[in-house]
mmCIF file of C-alpha atoms in Angstrom:
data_model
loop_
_atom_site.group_PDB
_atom_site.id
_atom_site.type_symbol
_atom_site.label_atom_id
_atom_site.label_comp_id
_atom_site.label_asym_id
_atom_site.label_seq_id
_atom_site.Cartn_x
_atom_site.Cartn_y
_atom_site.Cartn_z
ATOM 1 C CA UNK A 1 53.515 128.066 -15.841
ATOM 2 C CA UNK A 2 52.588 131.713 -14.807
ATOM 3 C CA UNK A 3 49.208 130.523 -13.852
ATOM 4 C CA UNK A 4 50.413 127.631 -11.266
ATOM 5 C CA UNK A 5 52.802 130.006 -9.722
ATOM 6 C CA UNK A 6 50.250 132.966 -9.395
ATOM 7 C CA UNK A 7 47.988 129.981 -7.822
ATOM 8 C CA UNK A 8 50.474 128.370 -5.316
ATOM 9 C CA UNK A 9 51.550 131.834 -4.058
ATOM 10 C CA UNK A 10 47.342 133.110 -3.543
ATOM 11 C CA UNK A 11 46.927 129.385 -1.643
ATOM 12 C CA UNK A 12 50.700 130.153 0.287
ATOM 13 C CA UNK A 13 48.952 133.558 0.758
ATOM 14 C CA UNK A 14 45.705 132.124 2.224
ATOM 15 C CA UNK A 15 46.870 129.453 4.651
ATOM 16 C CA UNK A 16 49.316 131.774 6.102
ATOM 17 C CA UNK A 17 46.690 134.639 7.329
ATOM 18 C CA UNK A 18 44.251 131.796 8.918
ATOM 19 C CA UNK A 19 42.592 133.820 11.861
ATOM 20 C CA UNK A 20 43.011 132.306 15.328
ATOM 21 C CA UNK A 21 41.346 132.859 18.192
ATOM 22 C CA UNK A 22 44.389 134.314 21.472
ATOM 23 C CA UNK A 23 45.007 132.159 24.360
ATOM 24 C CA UNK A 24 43.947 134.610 27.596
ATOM 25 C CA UNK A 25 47.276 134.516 29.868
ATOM 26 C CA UNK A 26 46.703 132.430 32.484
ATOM 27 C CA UNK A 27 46.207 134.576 36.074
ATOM 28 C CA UNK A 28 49.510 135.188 38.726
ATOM 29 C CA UNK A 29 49.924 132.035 40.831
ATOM 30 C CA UNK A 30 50.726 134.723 43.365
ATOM 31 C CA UNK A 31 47.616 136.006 45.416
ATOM 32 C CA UNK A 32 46.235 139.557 45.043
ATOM 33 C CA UNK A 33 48.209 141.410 47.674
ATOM 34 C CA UNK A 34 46.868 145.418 49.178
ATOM 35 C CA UNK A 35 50.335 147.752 48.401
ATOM 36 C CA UNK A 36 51.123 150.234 50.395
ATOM 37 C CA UNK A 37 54.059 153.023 49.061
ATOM 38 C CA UNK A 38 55.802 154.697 52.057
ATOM 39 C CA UNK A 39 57.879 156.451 49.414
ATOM 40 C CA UNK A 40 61.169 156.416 51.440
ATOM 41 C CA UNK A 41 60.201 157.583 54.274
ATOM 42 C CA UNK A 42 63.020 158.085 57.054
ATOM 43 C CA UNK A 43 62.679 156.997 61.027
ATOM 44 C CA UNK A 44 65.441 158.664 62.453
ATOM 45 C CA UNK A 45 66.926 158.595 65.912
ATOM 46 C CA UNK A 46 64.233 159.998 68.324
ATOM 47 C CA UNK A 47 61.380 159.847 65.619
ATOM 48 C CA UNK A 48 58.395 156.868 65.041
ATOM 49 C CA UNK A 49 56.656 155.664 62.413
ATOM 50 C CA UNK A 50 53.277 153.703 62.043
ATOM 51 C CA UNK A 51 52.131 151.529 59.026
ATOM 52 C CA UNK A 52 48.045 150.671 58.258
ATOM 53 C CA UNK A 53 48.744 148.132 56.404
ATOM 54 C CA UNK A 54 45.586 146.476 55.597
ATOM 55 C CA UNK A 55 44.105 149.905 55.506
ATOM 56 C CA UNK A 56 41.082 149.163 57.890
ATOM 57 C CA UNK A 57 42.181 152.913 59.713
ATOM 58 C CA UNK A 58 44.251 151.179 62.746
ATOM 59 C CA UNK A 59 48.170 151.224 63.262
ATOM 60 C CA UNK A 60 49.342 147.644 62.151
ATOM 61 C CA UNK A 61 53.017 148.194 62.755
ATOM 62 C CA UNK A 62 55.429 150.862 63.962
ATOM 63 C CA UNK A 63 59.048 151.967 63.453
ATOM 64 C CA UNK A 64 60.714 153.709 66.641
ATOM 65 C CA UNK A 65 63.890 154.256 68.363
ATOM 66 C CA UNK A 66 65.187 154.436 72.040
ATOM 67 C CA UNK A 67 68.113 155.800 73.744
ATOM 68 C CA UNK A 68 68.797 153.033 76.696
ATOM 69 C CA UNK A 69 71.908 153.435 79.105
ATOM 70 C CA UNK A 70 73.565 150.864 80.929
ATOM 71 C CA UNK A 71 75.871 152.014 83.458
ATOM 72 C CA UNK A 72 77.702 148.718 84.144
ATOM 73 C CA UNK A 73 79.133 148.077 81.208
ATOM 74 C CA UNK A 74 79.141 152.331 80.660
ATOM 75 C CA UNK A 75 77.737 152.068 77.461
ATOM 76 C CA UNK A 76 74.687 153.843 75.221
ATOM 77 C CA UNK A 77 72.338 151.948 72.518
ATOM 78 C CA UNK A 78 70.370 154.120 70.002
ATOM 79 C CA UNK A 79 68.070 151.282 69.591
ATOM 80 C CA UNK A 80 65.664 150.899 66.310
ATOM 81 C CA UNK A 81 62.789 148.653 66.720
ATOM 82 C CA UNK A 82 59.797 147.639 64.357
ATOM 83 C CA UNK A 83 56.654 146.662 66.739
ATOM 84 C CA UNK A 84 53.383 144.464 66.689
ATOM 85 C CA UNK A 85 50.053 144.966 67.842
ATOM 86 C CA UNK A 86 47.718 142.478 69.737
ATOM 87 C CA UNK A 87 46.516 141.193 66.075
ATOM 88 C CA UNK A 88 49.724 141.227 64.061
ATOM 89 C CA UNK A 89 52.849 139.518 63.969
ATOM 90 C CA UNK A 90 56.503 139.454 63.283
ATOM 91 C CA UNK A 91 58.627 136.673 63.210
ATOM 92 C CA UNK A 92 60.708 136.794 66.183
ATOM 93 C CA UNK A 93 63.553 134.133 66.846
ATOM 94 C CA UNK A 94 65.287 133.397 70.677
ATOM 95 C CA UNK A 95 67.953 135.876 70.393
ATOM 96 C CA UNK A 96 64.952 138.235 69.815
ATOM 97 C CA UNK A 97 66.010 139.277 65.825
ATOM 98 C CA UNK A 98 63.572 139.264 62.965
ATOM 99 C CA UNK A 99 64.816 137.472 59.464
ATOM 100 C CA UNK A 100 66.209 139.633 56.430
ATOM 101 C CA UNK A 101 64.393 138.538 53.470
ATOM 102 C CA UNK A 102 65.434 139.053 49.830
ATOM 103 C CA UNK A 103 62.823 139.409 47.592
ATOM 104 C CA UNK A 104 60.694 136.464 45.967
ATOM 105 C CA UNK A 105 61.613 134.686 49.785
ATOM 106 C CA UNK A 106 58.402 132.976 51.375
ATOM 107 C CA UNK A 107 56.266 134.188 53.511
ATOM 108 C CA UNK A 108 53.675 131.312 54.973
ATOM 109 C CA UNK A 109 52.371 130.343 58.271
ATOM 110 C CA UNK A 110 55.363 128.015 58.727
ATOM 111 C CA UNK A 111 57.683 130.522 59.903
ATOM 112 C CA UNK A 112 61.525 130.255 58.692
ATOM 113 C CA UNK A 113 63.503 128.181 60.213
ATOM 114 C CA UNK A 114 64.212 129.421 64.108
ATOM 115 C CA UNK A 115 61.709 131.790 64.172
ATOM 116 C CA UNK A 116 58.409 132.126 65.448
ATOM 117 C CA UNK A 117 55.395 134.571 64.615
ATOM 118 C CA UNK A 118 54.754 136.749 67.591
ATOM 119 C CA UNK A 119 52.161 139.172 68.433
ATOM 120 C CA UNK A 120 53.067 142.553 70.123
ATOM 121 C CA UNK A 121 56.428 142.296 69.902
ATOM 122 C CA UNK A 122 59.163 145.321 69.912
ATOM 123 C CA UNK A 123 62.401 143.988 68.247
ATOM 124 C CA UNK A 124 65.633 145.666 68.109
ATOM 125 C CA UNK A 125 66.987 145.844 64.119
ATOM 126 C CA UNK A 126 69.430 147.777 64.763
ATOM 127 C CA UNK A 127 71.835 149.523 67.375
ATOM 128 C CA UNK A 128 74.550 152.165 67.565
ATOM 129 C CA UNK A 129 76.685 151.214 70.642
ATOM 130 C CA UNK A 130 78.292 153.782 72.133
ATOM 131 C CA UNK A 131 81.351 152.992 74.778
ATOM 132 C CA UNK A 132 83.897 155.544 75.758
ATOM 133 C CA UNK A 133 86.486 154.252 73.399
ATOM 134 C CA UNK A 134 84.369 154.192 70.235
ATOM 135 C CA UNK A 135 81.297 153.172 68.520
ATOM 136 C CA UNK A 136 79.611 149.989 66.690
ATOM 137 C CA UNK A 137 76.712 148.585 65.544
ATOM 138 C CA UNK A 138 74.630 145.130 65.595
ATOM 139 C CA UNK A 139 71.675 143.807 64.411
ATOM 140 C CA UNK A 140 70.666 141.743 61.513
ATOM 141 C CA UNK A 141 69.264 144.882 59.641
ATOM 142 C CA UNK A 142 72.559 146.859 60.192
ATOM 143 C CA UNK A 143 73.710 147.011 56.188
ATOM 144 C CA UNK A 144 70.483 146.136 54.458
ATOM 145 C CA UNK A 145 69.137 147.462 51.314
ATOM 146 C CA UNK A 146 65.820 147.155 49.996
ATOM 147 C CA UNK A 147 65.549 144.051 52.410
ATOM 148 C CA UNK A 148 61.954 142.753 53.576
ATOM 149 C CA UNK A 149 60.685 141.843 56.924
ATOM 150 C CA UNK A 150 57.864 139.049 57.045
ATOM 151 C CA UNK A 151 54.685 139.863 58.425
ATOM 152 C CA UNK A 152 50.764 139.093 59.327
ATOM 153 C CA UNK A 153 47.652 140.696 60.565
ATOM 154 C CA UNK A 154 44.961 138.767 62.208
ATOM 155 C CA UNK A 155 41.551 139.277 61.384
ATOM 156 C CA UNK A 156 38.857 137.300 63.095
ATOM 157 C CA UNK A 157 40.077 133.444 62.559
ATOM 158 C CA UNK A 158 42.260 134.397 59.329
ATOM 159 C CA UNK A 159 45.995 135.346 59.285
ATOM 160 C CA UNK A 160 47.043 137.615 56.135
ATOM 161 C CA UNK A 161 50.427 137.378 55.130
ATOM 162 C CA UNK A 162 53.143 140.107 53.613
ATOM 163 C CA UNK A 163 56.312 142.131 54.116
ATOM 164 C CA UNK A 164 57.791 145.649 54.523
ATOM 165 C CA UNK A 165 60.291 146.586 52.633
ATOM 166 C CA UNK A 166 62.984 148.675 54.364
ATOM 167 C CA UNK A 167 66.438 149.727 54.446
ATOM 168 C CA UNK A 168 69.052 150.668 57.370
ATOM 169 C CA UNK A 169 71.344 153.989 56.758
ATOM 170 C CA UNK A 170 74.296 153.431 59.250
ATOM 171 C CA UNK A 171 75.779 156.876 57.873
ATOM 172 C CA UNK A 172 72.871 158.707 59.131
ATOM 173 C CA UNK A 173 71.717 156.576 61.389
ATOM 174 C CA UNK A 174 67.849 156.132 60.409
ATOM 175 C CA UNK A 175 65.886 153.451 58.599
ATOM 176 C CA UNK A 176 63.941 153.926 55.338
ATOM 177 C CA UNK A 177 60.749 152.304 54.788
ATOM 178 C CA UNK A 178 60.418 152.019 50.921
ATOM 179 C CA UNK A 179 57.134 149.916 50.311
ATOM 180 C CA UNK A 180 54.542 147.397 51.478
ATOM 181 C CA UNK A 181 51.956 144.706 50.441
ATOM 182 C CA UNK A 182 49.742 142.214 52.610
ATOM 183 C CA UNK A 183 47.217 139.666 50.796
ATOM 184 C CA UNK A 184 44.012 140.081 50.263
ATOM 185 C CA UNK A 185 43.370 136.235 50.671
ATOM 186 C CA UNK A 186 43.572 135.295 53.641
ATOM 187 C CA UNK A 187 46.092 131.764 54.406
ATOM 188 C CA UNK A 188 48.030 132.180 50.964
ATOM 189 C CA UNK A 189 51.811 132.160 50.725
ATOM 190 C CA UNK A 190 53.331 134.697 49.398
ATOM 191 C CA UNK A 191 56.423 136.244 48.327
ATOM 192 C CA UNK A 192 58.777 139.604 49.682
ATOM 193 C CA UNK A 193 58.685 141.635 46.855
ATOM 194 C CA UNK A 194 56.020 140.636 44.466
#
């Protein structure tokens, strides 16, 4: 009786440590994308900021801010834009805003709904209003955190596609660039964030 359990537990034993050969994970369905840290930096009133994004030594995009008075209305804007180039884009809708994205949104050449990809544009995300009886703000950027804005580059016949991540500070009035990515394939969707 010994000997028949000594021989089920060795053959228990032996089928249980059969070698097998790993299944490889299969690759991201999400395309190789070129990140860029800006580790927080801050674009304060009266201060700019470019971003290389594709890292081919030229200014892709650019952070900035303007002072504009309008003496009708007797009112001040401290105005914070992001800008284009001639070979990159934002998407820009007919009130002249650019989308808030939350991350894993997508970014394609269909632009989101209202929008439209434009090249050298200079959007307003952001402005302080200042009247003689107080002071607001507006903008779609206004109270974001960690919030992405859709982009592309152009090169040649191919349009890249990615995002900047960024954040506004109303309390001190400045926006913080955290982070970001463009693909290295060129015509792939992708997604803020990843």
């Amino acid at each position: 009786m010994q000997w028949y359990l000594c021989a089920v537990t060795a053959l228990l034993l032996t089928t249980g440590c059969k070698k097998t050969t790993c299944k490889t994970l299969p690759e991201p369905t999400d395309p190789k994308m070129e990140y860029t840290e800006l580790k927080d930096r801050t674009v304060g009133f009266n201060s700019s900021y470019s971003i290389d994004l594709d890292k081919d030594g030229e200014s892709d995009f650019s952070f900035s801010t303007l002072l504009v008075g309008d003496p009708i209305l007797k009112r001040d804007y401290r105005q914070y834009y992001i800008s284009s180039k001639f070979y990159t884009n934002c998407q820009v809708n007919e009130n002249e805003e650019t989308p808030v994205l939350q991350r894993g949104d997508k970014i394609a050449s269909a632009p989101l709904e209202g929008f439209h990809w434009y090249n050298a544009s200079h959007v307003v995300i952001a402005q302080k209003i200042i009247e003689m009886n107080g002071t607001s703000w507006s903008g779609n950027w206004k109270q974001v955190a960690h919030a992405y804005q859709p982009v592309s580059i152009l090169k040649g016949d191919k349009t890249y596609y990615g995002w900047i991540e960024l954040s506004f500070d109303i309390q001190n009035e400045r926006i913080i660039l955290h982070r970001a990515a463009v693909a290295k394939e060129a015509g792939v969707e992708v997604k803020a964030g990843i």
